[in-house]
Structures are given as C-alpha cells and as structure tokens.
CSV table of C-alpha atoms in Angstrom, one decimal:
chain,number,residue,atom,x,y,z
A,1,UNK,CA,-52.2,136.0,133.3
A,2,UNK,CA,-50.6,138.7,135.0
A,3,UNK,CA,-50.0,139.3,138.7
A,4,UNK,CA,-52.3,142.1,138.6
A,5,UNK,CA,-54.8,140.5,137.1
A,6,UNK,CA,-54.7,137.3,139.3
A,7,UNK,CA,-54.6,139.5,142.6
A,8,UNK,CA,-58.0,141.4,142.9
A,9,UNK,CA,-56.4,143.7,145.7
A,10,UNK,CA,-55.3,147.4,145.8
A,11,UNK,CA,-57.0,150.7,145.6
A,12,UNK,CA,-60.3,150.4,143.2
A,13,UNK,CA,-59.7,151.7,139.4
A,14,UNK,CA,-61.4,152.5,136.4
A,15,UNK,CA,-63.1,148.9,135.2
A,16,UNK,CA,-63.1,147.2,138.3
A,17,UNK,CA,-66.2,145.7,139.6
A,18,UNK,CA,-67.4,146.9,142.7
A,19,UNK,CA,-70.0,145.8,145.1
A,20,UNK,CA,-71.7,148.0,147.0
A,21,UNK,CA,-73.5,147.3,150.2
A,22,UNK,CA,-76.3,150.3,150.6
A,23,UNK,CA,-78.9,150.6,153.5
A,24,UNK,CA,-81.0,147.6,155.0
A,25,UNK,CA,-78.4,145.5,153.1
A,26,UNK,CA,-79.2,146.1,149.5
A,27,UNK,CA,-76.8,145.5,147.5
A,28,UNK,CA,-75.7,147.0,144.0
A,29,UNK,CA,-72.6,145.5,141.7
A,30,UNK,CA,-71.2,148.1,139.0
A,31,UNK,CA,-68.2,148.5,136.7
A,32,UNK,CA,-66.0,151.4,137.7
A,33,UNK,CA,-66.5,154.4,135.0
A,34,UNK,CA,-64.9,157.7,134.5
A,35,UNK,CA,-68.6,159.3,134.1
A,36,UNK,CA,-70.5,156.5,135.8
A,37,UNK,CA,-73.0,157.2,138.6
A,38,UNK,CA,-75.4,155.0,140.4
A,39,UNK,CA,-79.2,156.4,140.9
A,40,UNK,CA,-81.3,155.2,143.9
A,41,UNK,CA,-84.3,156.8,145.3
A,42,UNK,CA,-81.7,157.5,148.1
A,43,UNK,CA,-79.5,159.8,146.0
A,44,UNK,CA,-76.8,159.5,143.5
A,45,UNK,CA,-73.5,158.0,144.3
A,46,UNK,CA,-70.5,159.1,141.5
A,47,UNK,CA,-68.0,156.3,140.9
A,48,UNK,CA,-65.3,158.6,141.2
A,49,UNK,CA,-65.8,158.7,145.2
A,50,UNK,CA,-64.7,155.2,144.9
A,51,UNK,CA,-61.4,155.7,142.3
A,52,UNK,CA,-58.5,155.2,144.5
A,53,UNK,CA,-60.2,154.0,147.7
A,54,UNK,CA,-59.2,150.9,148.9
A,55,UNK,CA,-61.0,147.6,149.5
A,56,UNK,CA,-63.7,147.5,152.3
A,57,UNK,CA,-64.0,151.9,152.5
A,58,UNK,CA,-67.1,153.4,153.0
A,59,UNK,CA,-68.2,156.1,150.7
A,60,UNK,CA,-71.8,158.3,151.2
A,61,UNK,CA,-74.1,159.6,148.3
A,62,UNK,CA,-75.7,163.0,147.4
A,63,UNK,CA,-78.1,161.9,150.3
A,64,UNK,CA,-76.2,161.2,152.7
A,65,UNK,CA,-76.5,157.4,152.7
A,66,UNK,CA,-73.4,155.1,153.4
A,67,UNK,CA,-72.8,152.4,151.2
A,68,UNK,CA,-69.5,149.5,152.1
A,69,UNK,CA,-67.7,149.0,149.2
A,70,UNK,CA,-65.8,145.6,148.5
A,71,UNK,CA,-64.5,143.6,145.3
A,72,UNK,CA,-67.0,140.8,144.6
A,73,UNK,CA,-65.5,137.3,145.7
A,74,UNK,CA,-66.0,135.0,143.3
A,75,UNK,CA,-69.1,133.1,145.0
A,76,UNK,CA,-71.1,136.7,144.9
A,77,UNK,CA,-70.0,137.1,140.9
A,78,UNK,CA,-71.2,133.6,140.1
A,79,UNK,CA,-74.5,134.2,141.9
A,80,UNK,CA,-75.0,137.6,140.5
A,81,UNK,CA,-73.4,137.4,136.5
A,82,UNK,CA,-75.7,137.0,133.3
A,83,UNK,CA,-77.0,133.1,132.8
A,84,UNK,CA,-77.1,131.3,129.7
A,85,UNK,CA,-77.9,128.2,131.6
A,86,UNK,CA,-78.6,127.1,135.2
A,87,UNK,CA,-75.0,127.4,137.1
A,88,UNK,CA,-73.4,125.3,139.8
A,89,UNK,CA,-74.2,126.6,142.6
A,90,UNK,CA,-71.1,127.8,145.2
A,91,UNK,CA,-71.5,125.0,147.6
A,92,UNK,CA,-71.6,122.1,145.2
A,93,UNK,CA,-68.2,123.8,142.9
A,94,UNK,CA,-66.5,123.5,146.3
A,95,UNK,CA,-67.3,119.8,146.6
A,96,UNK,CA,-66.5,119.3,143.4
A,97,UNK,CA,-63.0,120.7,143.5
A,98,UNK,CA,-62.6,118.2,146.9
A,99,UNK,CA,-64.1,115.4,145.2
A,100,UNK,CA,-62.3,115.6,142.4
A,101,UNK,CA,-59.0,116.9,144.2
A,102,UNK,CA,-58.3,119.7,141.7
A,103,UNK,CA,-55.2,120.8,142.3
A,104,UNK,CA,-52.9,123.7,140.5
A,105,UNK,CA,-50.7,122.2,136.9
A,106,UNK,CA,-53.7,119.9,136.4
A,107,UNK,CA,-55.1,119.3,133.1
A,108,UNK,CA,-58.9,119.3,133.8
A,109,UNK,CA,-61.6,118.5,131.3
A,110,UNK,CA,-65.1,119.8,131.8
A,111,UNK,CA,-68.7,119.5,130.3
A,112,UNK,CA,-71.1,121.4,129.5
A,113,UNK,CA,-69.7,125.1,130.0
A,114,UNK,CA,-73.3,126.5,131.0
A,115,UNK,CA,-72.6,130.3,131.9
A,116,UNK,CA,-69.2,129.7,133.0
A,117,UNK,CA,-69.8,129.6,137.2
A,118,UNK,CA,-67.9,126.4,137.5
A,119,UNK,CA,-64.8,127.3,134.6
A,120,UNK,CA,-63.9,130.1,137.0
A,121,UNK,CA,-63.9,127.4,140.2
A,122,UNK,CA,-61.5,125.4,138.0
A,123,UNK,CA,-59.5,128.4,136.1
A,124,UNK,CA,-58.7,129.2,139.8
A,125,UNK,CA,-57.5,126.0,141.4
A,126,UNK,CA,-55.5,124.6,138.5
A,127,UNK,CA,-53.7,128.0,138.0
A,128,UNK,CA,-51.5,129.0,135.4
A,129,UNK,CA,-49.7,126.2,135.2
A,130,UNK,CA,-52.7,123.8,134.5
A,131,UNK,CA,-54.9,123.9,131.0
A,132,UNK,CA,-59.0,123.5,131.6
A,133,UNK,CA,-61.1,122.2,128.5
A,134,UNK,CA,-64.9,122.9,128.4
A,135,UNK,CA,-66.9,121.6,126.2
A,136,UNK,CA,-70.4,123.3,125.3
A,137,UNK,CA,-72.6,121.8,122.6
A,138,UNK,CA,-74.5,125.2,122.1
A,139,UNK,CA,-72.4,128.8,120.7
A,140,UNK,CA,-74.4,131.1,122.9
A,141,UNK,CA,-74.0,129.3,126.3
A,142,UNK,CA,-70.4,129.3,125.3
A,143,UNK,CA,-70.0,132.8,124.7
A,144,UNK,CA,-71.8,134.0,127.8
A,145,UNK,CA,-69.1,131.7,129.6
A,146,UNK,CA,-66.1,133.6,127.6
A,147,UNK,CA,-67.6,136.7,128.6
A,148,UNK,CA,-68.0,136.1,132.1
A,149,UNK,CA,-64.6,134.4,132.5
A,150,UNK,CA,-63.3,137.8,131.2
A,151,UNK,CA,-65.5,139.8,133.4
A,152,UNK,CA,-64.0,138.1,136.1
A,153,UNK,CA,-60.6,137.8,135.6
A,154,UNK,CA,-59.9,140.4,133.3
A,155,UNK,CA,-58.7,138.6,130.0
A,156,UNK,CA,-59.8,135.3,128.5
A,157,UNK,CA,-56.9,133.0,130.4
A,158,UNK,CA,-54.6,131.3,127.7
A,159,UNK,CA,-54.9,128.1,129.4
A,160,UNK,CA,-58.6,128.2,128.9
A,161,UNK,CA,-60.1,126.3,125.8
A,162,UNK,CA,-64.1,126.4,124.7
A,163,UNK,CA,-64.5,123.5,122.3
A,164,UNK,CA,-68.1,124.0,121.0
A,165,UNK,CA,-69.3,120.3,120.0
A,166,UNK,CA,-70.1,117.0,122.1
A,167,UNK,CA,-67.6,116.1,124.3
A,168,UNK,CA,-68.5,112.5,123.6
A,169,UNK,CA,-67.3,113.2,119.9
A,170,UNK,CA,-64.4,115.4,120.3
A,171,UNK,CA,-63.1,114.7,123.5
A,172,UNK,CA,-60.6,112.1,121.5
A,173,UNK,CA,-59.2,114.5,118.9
A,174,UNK,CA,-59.0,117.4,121.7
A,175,UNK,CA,-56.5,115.7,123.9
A,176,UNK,CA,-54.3,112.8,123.7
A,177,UNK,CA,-55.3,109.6,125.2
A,178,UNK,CA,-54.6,109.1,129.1
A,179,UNK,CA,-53.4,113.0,129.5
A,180,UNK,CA,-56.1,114.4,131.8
A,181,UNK,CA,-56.0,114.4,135.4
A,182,UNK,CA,-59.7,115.1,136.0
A,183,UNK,CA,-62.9,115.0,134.3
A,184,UNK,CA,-66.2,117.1,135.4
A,185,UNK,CA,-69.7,116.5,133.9
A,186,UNK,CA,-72.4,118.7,134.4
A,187,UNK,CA,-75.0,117.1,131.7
A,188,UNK,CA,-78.2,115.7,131.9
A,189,UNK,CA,-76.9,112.4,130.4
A,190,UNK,CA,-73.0,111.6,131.5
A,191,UNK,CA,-73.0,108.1,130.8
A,192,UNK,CA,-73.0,108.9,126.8
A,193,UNK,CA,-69.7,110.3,127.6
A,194,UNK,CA,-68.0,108.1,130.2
A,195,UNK,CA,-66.4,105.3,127.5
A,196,UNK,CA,-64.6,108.5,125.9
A,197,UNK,CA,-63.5,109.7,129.0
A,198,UNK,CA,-62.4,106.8,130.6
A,199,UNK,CA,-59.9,106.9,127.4
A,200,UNK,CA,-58.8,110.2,127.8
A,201,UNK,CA,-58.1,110.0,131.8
A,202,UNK,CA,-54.8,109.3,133.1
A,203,UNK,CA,-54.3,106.1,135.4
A,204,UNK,CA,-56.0,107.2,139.0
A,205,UNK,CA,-58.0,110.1,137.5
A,206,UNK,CA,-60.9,111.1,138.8
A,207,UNK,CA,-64.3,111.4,137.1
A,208,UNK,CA,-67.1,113.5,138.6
A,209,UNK,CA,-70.4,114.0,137.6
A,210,UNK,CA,-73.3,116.7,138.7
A,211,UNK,CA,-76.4,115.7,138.7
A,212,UNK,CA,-80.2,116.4,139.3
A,213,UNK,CA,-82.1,113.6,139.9
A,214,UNK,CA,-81.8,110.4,141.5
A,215,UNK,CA,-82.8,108.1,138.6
A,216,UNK,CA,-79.6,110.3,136.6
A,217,UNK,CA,-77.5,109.2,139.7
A,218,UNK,CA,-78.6,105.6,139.8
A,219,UNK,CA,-77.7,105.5,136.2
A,220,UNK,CA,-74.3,106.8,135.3
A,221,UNK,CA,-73.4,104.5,138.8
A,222,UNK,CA,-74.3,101.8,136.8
A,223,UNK,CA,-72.8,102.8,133.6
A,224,UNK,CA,-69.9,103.5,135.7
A,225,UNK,CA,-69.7,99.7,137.3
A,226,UNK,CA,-70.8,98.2,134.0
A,227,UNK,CA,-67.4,99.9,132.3
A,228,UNK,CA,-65.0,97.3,134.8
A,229,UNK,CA,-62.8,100.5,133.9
A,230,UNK,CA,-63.6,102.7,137.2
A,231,UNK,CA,-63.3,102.4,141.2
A,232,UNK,CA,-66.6,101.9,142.8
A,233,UNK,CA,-68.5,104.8,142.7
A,234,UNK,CA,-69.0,107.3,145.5
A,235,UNK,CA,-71.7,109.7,145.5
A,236,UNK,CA,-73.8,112.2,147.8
A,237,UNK,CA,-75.2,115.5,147.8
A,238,UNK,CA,-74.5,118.9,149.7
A,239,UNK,CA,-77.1,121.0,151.8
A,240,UNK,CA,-75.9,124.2,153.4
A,241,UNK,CA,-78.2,126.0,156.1
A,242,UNK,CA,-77.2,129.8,157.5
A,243,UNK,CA,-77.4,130.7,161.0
A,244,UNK,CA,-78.8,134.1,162.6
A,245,UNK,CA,-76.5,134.8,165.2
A,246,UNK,CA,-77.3,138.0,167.1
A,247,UNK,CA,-76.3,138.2,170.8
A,248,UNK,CA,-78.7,135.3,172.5
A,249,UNK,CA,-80.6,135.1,169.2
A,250,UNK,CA,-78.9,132.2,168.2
A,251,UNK,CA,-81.0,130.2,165.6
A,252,UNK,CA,-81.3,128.4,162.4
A,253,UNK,CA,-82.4,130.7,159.2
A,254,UNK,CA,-85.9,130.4,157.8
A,255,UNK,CA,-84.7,129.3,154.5
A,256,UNK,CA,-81.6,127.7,153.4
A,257,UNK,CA,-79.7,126.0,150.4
A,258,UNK,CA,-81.3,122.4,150.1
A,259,UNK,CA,-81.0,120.0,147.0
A,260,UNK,CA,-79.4,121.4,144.0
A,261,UNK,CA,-77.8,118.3,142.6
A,262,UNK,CA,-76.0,115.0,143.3
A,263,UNK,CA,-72.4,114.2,142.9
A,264,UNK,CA,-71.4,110.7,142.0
A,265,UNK,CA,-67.2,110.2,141.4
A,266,UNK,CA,-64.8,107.2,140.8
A,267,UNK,CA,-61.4,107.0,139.8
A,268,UNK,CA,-59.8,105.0,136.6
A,269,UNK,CA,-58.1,101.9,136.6
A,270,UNK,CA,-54.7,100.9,135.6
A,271,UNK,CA,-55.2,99.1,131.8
A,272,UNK,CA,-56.0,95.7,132.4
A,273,UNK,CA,-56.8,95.9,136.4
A,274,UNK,CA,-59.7,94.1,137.8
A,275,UNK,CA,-60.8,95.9,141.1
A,276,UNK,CA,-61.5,93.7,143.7
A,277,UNK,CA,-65.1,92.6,144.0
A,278,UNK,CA,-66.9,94.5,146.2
A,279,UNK,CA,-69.8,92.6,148.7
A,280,UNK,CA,-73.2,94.1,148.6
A,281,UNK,CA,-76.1,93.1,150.5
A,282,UNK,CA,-79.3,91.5,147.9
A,283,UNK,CA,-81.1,94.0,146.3
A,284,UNK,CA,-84.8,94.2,146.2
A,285,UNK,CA,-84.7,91.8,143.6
A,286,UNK,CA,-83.0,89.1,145.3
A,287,UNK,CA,-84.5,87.9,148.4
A,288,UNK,CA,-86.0,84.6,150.0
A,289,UNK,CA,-88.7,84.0,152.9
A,290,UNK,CA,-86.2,85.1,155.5
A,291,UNK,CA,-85.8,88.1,154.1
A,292,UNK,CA,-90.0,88.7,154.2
A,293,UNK,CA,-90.2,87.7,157.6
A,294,UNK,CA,-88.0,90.3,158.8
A,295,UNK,CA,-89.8,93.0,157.1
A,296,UNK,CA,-93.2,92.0,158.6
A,297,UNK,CA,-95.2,94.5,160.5
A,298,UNK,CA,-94.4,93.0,164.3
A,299,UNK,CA,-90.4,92.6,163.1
A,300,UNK,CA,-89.9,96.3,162.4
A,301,UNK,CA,-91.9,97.3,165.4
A,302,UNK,CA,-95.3,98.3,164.2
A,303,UNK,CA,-97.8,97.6,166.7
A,304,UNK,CA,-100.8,94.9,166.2
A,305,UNK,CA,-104.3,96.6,167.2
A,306,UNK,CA,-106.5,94.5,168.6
A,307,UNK,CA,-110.0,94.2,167.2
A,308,UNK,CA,-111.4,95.3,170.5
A,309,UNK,CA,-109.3,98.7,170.7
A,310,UNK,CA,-110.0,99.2,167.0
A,311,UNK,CA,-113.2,99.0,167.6
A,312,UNK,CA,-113.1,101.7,170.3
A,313,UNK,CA,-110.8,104.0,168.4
A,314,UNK,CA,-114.1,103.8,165.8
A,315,UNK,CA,-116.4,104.8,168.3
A,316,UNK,CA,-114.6,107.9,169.2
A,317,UNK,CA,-114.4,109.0,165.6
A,318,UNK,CA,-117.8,108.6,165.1
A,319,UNK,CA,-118.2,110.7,168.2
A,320,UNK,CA,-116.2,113.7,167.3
A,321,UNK,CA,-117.5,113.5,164.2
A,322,UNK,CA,-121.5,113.9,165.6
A,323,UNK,CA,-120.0,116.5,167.7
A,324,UNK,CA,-118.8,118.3,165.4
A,325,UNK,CA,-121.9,118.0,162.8
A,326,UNK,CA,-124.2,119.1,166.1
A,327,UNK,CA,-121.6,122.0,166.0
A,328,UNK,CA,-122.0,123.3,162.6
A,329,UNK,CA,-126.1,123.1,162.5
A,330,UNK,CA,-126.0,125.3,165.8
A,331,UNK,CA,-124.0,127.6,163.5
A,332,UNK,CA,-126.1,127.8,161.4
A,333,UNK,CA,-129.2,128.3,163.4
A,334,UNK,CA,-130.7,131.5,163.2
A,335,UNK,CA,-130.8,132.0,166.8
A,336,UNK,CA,-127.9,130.3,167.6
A,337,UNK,CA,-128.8,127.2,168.5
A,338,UNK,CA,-130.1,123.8,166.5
C-alpha cells in the first residue's frame, strides 16, 4: 500500500469519500465526482465545492445551508457500508485488537469475513508488514468484504487473503503449522474449529472468539479446557453508554450500546506443557448439606413472616381490593354513585 493511500489526509479529491454533516445533525456520506451533486429538500450541494478543501471545511448549498465536511473514520464507515452479514460492532473490534494484542508484522487469522467491519480493524493494526487470512464459507459475504476493504482503503491490500471455504478444513493447507500469531472467530460454532487452530498458532498465541449467546460462551470455554492445549479461558463482554454533556446538563443518554456479543480468549501452550491446575469452587453439581444450609432463606437474609403479620398483610389486600371494586360500581352508576 502506498503512503497516500494509508494516510487519509490532505485536501479532498475526486473519489474520496466524504461525510457531510448537514443541519440538525443529519448526516450524508458520498464519493467525490466530477459531475456529482447531492439533492436535499434544503438545496443542492455540487461536489466540486468540496475538490480541494481541506479536512473539517465548511461548504454551503444552493440554499444557503452549511454542511461540515470530514473523511469518514473508520468506526463511521463500518457503521454506515453495505452488509452482507451482521458486523462487529466498533466497541467490541477494539476489545478484540486488546484482547488479542494485535500488534503490526503479525500474521493474524480470522473467521468468518462477514462484510468486512472487522478485516479493516485488523488490516489496520497489523500493517504492512503483517499478512491477515479470512476465511468466509459463503462467495457473496466475501465479496461484499473485498469490496468494502477497497472502499476504504483504496486497493485490495496485498497482504490480505479471502479464502472462501471452512476454516476448519483449510486452515491446515493455508498456512504452515505453528506460523500464526493470532486467531479471531466470529462464528456461531468456534469450537468445530479450535483443534485446527490450536495447530496452526504459534507457542503463546492467542485465540479469540466473538460470540452471542451465553450457552455459545459456556461452550467453546469448555471445548477450550477440554483441548489441555490452551491457558484458562478469559471472557467478558463490552457495554458502552454516551453522555449528554451540555453546560449543567450533564447526564447519561437515553439509549446506549448494550449486549452485542461475548468475547472469550486463551493463549496456546508450549507442545507437551501441562498448565498448572487451576482451583475452582464446586459447581452446582457438586455440593453436600453444608452447602444447602447456607443457601437457606434466613442464611442469605430473606426475612421469615410470621403467620400473624401474614395474616394482616391479607387483610389489607382484601381491603384495597373492596375499595377499589366499591370504586369502579360508583363509576359506573348512572348518577354517580353505587
């Protein structure tokens, strides 16, 4: 990739993507064109205003209306591009790239493709010096990836491979056994695939896997432990909420970005290392009558009634509900009253 293709800076030219910000915070995302114009029942705005401008200038239309014009950072293009499948959404790529400690010259390996939201995530930490593999078992989610990879960026990267098939089956014959630094599943079933990539990660690599549910989660950890080839597993989710901050008007928003998916992560062993045993408390299915008595009703702190207040809490249900029957057949009397 060249320089100016890997720095989105500079005055705006023909083919760039541009996102402009109109009034009451609309917002519009176009591809620079000689002849290109943008019609809103505001006016027309030509995208020649905006040839040559640099980054963050302000440009009006026929109607006068302003409209801030910026390059798209990558968490607006992921949010905004076609979708051949659901994407990973910003806040969970950028726990993913911690998680799995991406870092640039890595060889990264990643399943399924989807639309491509996460690739670029990856394409960008690993640089040019790294190589990212992303398996896709369908051809049309994998070509709306390629194409928005080279929305994006500009070109398809040369480091970038699509390998349409199951990861589980060609991950092997892709790439040499122990080579890759880090592995990222987004599937609905990752445990199918974590035998071949426990093979194909290097010593201390790091698998990561997104999913949706928690019964997913609770089974690739076990898969995971099963192996005796992994670290313990780690998991957890991400949940982002925006704040209105407007002079005193300092407050939580009304909505924010709750459960999208799990992440659950653990690194490979050396060949032929045991990890040391790790000490859990019993499960569910393990206990004994100490165990019951501590979970009784008085040990947790959930007050006894007494038969006597119980019987009084009775009474004054029965005597809001009479009141309130009294209530509704004075409602309906014709004069108003029973």
């Amino acid at each position: 990739m060249t320089d100016e293709i890997t720095r989105p800076s500079g005055p705006f030219r023909l083919g760039d993507r541009v996102q402009l910000t109109g009034p009451k915070g609309r917002l519009h995302t176009i591809t620079l064109r000689e002849d290109g114009e943008l019609h809103t029942h505001h006016g027309v705005l030509k995208h020649t205003q905006l040839i040559g401008q640099p980054d963050g200038s302000v440009v009006a239309n026929s109607g006068g209306h302003e409209y801030l014009a910026l390059r798209p950072l990558l968490r607006d293009f992921v949010m905004s591009m076609p979708r051949g499948a659901a994407i990973v959404y910003p806040k969970d790529a950028a726990q993913i790239l911690a998680e799995a400690d991406i870092f640039p010259g890595a060889t990264v390996v990643e399943a399924g493709v989807g639309s491509g939201a996460l690739s670029l995530w990856l394409l960008r930490a690993i640089g040019d010096a790294g190589r990212l593999v992303s398996f896709e078992r369908r051809d049309d989610f994998a070509a709306v990836a390629r194409a928005n990879v080279e929305t994006f960026i500009g070109e398809v990267p040369g480091n970038w491979d699509v390998v349409v098939g199951d990861l589980a089956e060609e991950l092997t014959t892709t790439v040499a056994a122990a080579s890759v630094d880090r592995v990222v599943l987004d599937m609905l079933a990752p445990w199918e695939c974590i035998d071949a990539v426990a093979e194909a990660l290097t010593p201390g690599g790091v698998v990561v896997c997104y999913v949706a549910t928690a019964t997913q989660l609770s089974r690739v950890a076990e898969y995971i432990r099963s192996t005796g080839l992994f670290t313990e597993p780690g998991a957890n989710e991400t949940m982002v909420r925006g704040w209105h901050v407007e002079g005193l008007a300092v407050r939580p928003d009304h909505r924010m970005v709750a459960h999208t998916g799990f992440l659950i992560w653990a690194r490979r062993l050396a060949p032929g290392a045991v990890a040391p045993e790790v000490k859990r408390r019993a499960s569910k299915s393990s206990y004994g009558d100490e165990d019951v008595e501590l979970w009784t009703p008085g040990a947790v702190g959930d007050r006894q009634i007494t038969d006597k207040n119980l019987r009084k809490r009775v009474r004054e249900a029965e005597r809001a509900a009479e009141g309130a029957r009294q209530a509704a057949g004075r409602a309906g009397a014709p004069d108003g009253t029973a």
